[in-house]
PDB file of C-alpha atoms and ligand atoms in Angstrom:
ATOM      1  CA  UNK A1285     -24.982  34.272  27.709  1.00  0.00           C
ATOM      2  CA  UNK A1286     -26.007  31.240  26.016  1.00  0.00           C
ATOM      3  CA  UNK A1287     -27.254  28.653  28.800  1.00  0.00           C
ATOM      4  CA  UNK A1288     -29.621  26.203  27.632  1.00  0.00           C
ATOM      5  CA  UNK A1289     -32.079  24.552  29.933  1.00  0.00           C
ATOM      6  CA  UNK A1290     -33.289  20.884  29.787  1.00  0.00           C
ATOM      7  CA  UNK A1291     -36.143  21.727  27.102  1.00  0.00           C
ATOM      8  CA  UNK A1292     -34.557  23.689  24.567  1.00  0.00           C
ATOM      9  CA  UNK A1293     -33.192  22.332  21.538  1.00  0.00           C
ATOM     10  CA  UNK A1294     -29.119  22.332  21.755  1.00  0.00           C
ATOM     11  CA  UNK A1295     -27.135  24.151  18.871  1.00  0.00           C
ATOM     12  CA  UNK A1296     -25.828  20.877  17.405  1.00  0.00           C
ATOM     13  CA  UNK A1297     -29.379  19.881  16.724  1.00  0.00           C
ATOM     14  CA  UNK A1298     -30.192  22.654  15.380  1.00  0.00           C
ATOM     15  CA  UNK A1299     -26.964  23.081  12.779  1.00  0.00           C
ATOM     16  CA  UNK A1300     -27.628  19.465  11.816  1.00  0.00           C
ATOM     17  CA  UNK A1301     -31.107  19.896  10.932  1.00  0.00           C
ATOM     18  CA  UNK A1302     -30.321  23.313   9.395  1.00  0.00           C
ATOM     19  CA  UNK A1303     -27.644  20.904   7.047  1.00  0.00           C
ATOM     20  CA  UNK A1304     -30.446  18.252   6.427  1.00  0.00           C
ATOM     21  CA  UNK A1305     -33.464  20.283   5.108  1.00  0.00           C
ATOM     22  CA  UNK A1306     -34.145  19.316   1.720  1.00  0.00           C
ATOM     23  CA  UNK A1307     -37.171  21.887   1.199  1.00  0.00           C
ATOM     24  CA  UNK A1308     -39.072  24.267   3.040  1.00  0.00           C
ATOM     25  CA  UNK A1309     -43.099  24.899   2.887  1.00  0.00           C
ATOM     26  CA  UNK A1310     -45.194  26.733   1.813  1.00  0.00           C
ATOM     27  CA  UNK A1311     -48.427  28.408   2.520  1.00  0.00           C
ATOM     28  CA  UNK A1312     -51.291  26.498   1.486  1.00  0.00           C
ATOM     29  CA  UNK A1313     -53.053  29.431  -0.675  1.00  0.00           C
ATOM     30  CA  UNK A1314     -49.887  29.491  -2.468  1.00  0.00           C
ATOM     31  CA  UNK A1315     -48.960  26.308  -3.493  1.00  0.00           C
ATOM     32  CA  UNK A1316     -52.714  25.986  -4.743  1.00  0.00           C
ATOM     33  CA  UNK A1317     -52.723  28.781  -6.726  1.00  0.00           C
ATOM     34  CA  UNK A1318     -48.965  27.701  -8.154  1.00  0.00           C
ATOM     35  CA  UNK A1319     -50.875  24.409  -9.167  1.00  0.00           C
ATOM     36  CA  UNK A1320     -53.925  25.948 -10.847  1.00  0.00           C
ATOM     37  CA  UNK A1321     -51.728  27.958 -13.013  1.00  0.00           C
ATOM     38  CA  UNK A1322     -49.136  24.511 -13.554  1.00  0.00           C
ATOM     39  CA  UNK A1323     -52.585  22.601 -14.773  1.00  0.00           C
ATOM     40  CA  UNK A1324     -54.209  25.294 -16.775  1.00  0.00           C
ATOM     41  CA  UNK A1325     -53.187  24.775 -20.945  1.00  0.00           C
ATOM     42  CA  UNK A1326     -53.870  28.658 -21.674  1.00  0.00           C
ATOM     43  CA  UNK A1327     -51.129  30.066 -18.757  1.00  0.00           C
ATOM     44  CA  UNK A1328     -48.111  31.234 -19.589  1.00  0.00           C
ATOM     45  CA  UNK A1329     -44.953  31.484 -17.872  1.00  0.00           C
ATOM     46  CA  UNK A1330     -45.153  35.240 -16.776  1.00  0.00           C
ATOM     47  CA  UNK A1331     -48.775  33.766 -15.189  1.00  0.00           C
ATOM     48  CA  UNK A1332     -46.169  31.475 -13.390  1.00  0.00           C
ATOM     49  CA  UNK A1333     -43.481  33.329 -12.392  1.00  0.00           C
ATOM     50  CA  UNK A1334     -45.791  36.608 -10.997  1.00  0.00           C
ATOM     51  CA  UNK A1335     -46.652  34.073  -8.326  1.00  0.00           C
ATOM     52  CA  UNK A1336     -43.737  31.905  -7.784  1.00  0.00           C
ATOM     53  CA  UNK A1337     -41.876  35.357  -6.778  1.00  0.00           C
ATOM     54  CA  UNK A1338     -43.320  36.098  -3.897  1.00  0.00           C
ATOM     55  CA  UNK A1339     -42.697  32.954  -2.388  1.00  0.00           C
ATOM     56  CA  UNK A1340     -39.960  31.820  -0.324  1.00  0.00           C
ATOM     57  CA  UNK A1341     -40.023  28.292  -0.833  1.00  0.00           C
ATOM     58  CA  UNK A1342     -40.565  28.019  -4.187  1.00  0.00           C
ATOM     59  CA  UNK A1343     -38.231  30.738  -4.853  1.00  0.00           C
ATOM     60  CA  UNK A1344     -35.522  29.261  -2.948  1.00  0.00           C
ATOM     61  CA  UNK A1345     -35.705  25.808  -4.494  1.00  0.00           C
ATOM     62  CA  UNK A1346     -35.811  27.234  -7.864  1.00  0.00           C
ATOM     63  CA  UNK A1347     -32.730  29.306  -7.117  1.00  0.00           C
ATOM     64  CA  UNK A1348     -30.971  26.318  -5.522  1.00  0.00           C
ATOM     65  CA  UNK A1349     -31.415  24.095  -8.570  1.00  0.00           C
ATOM     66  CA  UNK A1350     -30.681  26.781 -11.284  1.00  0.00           C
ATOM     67  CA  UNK A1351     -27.388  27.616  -9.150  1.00  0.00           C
ATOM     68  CA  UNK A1352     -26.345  23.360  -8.962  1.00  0.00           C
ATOM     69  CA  UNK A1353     -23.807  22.228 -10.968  1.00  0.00           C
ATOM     70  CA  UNK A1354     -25.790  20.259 -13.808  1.00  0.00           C
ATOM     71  CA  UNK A1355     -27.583  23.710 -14.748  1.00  0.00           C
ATOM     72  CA  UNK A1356     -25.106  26.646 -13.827  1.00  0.00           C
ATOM     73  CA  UNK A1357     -22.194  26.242 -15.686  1.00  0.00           C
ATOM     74  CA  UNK A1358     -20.434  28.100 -13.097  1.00  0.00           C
ATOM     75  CA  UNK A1359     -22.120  31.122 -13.735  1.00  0.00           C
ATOM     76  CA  UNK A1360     -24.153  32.486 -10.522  1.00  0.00           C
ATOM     77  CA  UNK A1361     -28.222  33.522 -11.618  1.00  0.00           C
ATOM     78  CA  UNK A1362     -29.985  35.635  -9.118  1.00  0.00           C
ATOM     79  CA  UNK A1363     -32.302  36.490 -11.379  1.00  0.00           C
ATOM     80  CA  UNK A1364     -35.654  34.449 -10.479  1.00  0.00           C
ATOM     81  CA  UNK A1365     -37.182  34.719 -14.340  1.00  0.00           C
ATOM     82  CA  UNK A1366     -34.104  33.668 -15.571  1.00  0.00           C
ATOM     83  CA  UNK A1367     -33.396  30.849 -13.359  1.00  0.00           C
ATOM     84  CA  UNK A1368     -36.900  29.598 -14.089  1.00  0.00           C
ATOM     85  CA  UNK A1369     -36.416  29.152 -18.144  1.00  0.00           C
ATOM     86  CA  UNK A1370     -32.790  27.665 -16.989  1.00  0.00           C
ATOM     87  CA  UNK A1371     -34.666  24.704 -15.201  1.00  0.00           C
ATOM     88  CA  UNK A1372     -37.845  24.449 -17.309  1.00  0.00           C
ATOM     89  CA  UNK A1373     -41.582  24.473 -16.482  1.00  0.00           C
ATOM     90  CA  UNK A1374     -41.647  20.716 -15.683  1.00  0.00           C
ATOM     91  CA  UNK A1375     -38.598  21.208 -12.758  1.00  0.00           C
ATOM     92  CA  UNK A1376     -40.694  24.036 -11.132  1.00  0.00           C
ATOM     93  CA  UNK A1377     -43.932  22.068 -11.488  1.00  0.00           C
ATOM     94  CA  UNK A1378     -41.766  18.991  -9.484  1.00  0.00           C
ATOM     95  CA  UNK A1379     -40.739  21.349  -6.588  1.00  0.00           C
ATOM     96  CA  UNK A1380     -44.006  22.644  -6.502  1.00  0.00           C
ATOM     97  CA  UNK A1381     -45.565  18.878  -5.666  1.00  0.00           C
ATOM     98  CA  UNK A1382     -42.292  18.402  -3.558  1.00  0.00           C
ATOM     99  CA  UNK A1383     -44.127  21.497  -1.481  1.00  0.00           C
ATOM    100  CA  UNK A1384     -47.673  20.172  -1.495  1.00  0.00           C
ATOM    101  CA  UNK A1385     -46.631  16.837  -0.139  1.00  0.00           C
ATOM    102  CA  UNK A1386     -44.568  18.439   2.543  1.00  0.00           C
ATOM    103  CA  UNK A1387     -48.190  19.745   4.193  1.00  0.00           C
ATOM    104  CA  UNK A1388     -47.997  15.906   6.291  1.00  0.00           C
ATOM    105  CA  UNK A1389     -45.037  16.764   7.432  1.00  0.00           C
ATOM    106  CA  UNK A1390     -45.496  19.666   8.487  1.00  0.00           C
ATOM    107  CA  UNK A1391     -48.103  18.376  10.789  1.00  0.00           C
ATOM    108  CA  UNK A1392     -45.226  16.692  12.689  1.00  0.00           C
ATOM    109  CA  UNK A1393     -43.625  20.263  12.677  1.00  0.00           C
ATOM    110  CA  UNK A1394     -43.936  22.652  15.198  1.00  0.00           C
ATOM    111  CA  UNK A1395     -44.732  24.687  12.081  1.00  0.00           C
ATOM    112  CA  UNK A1396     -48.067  26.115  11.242  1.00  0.00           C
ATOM    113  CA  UNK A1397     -49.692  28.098   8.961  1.00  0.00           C
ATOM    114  CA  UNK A1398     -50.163  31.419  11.196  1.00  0.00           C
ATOM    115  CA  UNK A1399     -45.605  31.476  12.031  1.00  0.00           C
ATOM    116  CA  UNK A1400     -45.515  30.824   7.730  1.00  0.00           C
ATOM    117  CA  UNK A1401     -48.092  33.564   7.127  1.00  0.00           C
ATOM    118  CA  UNK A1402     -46.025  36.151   9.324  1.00  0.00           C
ATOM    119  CA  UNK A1403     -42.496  35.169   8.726  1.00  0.00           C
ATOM    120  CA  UNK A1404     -43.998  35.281   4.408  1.00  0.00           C
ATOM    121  CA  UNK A1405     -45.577  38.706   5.665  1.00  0.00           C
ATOM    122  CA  UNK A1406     -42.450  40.593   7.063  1.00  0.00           C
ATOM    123  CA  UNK A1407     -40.504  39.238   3.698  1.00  0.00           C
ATOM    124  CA  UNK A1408     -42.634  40.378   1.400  1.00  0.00           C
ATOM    125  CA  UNK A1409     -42.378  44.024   3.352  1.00  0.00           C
ATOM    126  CA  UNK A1410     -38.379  44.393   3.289  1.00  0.00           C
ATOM    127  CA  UNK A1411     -38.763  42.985  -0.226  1.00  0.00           C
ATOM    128  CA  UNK A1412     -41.094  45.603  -1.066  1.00  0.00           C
ATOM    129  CA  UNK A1413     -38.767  48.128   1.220  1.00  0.00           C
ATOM    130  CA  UNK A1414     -35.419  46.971  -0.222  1.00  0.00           C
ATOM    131  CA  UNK A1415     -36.765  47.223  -3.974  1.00  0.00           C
ATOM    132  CA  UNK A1416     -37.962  50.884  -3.432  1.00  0.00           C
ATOM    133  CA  UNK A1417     -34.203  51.633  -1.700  1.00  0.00           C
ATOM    134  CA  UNK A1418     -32.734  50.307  -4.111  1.00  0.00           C
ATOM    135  CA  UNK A1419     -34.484  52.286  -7.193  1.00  0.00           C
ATOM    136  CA  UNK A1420     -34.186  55.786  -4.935  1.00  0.00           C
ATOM    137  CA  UNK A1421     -30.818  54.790  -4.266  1.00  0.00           C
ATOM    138  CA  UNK A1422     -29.939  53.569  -7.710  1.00  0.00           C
ATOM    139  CA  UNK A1423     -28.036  50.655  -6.452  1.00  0.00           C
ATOM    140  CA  UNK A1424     -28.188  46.941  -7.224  1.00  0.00           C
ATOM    141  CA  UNK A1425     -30.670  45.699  -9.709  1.00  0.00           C
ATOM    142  CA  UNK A1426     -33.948  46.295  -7.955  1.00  0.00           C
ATOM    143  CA  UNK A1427     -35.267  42.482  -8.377  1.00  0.00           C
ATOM    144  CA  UNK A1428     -32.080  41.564  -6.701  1.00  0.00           C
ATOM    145  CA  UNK A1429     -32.633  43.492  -4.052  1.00  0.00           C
ATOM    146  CA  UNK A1430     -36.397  41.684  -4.086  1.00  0.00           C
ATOM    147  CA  UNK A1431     -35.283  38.368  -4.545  1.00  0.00           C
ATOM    148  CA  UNK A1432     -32.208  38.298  -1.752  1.00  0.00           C
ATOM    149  CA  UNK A1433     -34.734  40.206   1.087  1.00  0.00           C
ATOM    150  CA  UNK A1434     -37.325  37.438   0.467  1.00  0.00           C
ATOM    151  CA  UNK A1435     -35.024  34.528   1.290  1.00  0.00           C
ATOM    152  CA  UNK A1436     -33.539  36.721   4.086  1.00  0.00           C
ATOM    153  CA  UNK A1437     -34.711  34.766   7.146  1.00  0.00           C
ATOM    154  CA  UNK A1438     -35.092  31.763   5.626  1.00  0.00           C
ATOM    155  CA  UNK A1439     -32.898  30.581   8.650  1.00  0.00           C
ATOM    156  CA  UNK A1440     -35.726  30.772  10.763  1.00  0.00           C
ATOM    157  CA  UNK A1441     -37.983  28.166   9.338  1.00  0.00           C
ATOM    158  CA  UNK A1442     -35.276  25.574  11.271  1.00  0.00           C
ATOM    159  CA  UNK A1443     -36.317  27.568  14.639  1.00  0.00           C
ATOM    160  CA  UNK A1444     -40.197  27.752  13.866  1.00  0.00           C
ATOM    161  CA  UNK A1445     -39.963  23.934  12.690  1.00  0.00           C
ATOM    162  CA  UNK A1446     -37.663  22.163  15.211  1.00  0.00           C
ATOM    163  CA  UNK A1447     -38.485  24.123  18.580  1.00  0.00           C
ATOM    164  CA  UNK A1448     -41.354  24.226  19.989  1.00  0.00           C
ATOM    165  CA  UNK A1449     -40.678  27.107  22.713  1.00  0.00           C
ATOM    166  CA  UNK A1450     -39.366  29.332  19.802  1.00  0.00           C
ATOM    167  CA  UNK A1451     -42.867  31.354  19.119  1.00  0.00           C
ATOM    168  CA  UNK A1452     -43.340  31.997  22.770  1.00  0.00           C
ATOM    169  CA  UNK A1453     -39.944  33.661  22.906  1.00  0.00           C
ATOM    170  CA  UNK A1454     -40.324  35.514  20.184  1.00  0.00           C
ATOM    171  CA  UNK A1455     -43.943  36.692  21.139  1.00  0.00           C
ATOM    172  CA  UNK A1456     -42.255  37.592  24.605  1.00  0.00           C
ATOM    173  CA  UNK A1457     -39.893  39.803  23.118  1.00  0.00           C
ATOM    174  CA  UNK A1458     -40.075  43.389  22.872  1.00  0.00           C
ATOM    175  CA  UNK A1459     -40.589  45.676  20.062  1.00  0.00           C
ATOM    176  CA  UNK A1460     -37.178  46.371  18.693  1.00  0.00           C
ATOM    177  CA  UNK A1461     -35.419  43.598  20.300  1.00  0.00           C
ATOM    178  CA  UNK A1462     -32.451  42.225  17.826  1.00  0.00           C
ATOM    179  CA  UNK A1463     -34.203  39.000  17.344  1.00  0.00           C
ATOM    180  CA  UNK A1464     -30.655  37.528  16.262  1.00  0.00           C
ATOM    181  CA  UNK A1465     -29.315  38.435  19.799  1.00  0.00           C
ATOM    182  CA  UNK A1466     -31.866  36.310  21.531  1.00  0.00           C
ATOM    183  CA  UNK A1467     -31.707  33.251  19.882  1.00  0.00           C
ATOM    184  CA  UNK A1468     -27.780  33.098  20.812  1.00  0.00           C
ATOM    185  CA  UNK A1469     -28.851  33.910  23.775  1.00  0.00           C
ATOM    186  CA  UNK A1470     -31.556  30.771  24.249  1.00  0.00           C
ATOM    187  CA  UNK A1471     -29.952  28.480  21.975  1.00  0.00           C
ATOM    188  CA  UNK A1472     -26.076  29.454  21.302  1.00  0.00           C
ATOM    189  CA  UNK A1473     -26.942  30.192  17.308  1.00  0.00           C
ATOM    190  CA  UNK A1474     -29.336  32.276  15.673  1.00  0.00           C
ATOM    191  CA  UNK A1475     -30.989  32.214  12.255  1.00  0.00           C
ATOM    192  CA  UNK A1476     -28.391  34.038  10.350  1.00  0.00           C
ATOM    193  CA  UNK A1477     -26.622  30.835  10.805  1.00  0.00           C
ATOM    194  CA  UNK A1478     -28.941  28.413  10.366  1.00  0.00           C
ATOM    195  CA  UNK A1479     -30.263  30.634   7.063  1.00  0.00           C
ATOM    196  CA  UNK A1480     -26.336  29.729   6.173  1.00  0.00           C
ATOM    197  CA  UNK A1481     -26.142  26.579   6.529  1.00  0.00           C
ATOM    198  CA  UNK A1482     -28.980  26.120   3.899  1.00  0.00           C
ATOM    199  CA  UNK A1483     -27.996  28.840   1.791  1.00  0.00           C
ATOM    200  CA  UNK A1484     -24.673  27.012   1.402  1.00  0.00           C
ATOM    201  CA  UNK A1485     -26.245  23.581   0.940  1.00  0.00           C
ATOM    202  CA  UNK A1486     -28.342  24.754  -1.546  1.00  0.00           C
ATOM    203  CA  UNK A1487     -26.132  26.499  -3.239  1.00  0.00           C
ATOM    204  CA  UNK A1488     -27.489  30.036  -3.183  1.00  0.00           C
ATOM    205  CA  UNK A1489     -25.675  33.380  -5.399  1.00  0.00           C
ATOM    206  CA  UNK A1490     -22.761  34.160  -2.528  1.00  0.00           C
ATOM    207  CA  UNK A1491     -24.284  37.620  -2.986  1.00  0.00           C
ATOM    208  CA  UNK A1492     -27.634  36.443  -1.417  1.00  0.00           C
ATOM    209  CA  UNK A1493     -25.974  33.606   1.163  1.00  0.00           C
ATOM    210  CA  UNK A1494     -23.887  36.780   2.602  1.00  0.00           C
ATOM    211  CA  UNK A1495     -26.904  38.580   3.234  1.00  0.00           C
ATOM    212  CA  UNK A1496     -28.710  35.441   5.061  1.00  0.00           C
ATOM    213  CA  UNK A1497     -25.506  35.200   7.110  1.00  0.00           C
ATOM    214  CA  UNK A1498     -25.029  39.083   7.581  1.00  0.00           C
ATOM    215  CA  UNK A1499     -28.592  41.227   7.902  1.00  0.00           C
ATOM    216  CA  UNK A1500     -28.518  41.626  11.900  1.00  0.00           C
ATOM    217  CA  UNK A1501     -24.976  42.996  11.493  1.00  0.00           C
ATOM    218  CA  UNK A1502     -24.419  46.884  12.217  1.00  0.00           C
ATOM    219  CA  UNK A1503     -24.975  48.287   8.750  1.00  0.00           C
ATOM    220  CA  UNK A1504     -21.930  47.140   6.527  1.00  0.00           C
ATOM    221  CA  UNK A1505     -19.589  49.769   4.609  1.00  0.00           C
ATOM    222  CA  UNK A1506     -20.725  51.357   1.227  1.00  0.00           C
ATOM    223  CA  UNK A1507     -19.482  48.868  -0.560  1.00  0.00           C
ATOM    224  CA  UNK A1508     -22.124  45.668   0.203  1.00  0.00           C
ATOM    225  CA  UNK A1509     -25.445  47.629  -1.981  1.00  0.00           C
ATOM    226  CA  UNK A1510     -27.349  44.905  -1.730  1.00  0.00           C
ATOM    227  CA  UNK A1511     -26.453  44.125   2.183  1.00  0.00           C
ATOM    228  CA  UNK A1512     -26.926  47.483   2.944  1.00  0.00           C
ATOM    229  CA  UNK A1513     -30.398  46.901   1.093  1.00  0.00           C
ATOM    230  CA  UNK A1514     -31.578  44.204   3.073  1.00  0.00           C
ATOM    231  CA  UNK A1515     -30.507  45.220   6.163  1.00  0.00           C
ATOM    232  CA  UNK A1516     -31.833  48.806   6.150  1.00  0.00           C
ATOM    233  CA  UNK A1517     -34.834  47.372   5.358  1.00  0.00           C
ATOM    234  CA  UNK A1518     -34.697  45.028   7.684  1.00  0.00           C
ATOM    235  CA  UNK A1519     -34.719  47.602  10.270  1.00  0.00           C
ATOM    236  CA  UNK A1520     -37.162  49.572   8.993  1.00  0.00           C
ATOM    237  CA  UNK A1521     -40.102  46.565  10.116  1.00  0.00           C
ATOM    238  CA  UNK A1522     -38.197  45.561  13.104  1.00  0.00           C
ATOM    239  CA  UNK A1523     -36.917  48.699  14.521  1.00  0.00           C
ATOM    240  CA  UNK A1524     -34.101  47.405  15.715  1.00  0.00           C
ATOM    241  CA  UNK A1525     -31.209  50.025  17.394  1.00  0.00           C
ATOM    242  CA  UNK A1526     -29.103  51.181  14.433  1.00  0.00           C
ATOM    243  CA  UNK A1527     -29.971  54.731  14.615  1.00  0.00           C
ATOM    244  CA  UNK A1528     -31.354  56.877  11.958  1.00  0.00           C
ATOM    245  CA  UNK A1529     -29.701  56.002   8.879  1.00  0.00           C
ATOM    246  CA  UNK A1530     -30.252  57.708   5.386  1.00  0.00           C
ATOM    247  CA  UNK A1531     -31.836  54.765   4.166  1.00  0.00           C
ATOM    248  CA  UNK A1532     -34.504  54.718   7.001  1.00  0.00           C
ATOM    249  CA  UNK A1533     -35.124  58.483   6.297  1.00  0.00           C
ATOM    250  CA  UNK A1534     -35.803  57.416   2.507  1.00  0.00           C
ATOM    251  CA  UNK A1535     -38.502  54.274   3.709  1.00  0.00           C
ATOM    252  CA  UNK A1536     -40.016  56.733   6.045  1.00  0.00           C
ATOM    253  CA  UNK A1537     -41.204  59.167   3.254  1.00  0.00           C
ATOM    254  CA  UNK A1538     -42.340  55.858   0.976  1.00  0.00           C
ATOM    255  CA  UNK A1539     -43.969  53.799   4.072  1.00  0.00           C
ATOM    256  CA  UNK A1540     -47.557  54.381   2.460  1.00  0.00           C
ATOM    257  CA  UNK A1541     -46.486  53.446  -1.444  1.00  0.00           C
ATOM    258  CA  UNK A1542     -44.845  50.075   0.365  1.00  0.00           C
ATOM    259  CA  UNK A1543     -47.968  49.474   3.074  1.00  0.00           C
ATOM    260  CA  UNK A1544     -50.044  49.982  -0.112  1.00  0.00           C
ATOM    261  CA  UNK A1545     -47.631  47.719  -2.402  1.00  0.00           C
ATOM    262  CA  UNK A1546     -47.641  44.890   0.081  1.00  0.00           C
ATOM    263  CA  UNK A1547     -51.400  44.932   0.347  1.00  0.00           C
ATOM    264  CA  UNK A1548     -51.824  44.681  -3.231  1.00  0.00           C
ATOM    265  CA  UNK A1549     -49.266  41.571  -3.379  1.00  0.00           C
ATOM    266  CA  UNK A1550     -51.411  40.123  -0.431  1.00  0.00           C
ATOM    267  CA  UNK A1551     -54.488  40.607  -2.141  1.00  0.00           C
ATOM    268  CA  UNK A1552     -52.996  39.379  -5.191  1.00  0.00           C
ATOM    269  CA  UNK A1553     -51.928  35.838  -3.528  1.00  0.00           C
ATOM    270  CA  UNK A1554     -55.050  35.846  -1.988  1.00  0.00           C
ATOM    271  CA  UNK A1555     -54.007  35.819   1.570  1.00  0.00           C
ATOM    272  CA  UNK A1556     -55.693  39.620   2.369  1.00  0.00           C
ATOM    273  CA  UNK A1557     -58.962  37.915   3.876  1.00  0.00           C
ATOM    274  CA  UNK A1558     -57.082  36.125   6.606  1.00  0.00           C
TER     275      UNK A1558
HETATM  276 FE1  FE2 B 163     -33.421  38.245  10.272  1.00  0.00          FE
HETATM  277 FE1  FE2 B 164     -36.047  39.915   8.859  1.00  0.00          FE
END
């Protein structure tokens, strides 16, 4: 039962600053290779976009914008490439500096580099893990499926920014504890609310803001692929109760090609040696 003591940060506070985020940031590695590639004449914008899409903040901002009203048209892009050439090199290379100049404030954060280096670590797995579902499974379009598991807990920047007890809870917590659970439990919301709250804001797919909102959930029916994606996946790193499902069975026979996958992208952005 939710019963908040004198220290911890009350729901309220928590939904507004959830509503007032503009931006989230970014690992420092990242948004220094992003630039290096932004300032170099010979890149191109593959160069670009093979970094931009394993990142959450970048990604999300890009996805926000391409999704607004001025650049839409209505018409919902999930697709990160495509979004990209939507907004143009000069947009991405604005969010990018947005990013950079967010490192003061993250000072004043309770956010640090280490919580952004694991919460960016367990994305990139269930990205890696919903992208191989999906291609065994032969459901949703495997970027998607990439894309939607990478913003997936995007909700708990808020916690990681705005409470500074929120580490030592989860570091408390047991293996397989529904993560979800305890934060109603400590602060009467958890992050698939908060992840919401901005993927509503920002205008994310509906696809994608359903599986912020949804991923803790007991596996959803047949019908929501890409849910079912995410949260499988999900799982999978977590081990969360949901008992054996066939999409766990799958991830067990591929955990080396996605261990090995995830390595690769780690080495890739450079963060391997940390
Ligand atoms: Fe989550
Ligand atoms: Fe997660």
């Amino acid at each position: 039962m939710y019963m908040p003591n004198a220290s911890t940060i009350p729901r309220e506070q928590l939904i507004s600053r959830a509503s007032e985020i503009k931006m989230i940031p970014t690992l420092h590695t990242i948004a220094d290779r992003v630039f290096s590639v932004l300032d170099n004449s010979n890149s191109s914008f593959n160069d670009l976009s093979d970094i931009v899409r394993y990142d959450q903040a970048i990604t999300s901002k890009i996805i926000s914008i391409a999704n607004s009203a001025y650049y839409s048209r209505g018409i919902e892009i999930f697709n990160l490439q495509r979004a990209m050439l939507t907004i143009g090199f000069e947009e991405v290379r604005a969010i990018v500096t947005c990013i950079l100049l967010m490192d003061g404030i993250m000072k004043l954060l309770k956010l640090n580099e280490e919580d952004l280096l694991s919460l960016w670590r367990h994305s990139i797995e269930v990205a890696c893990a919903a992208r191989v579902l999906s291609e065994r499974l032969m459901l949703e379009d495997p970027q998607k499926a990439f894309t939607a598991s990478l913003l997936h807990d995007i909700g708990r920047i808020i916690f990681y920014a705005f409470s500074p007890e929120y580490k030592e809870m989860q570091d408390k917590a047991k293996p397989g504890t529904d993560l979800a659970a305890l934060e109603r439990e400590h602060f009467g919301i958890d992050h698939q609310e908060t992840g919401h709250i901005i993927a509503v804001k920002w205008k994310f797919p509906a696809d994608f803001a359903k599986v912020v909102r949804n991923h803790h959930k007991q596996l959803p029916d047949a019908g929501d692929g890409l849910l079912r994606l995410v949260a499988a996946s999900d799982r999978f790193f977590t081990k969360e109760p949901g008992g054996i499902s066939p999409e766990g069975m799958i991830l067990d026979r591929e955990r080396d090609a996605i261990a090995f996958e995830v390595k690769k992208i780690m080495k890739f952005m450079q963060l391997d040696i940390r």
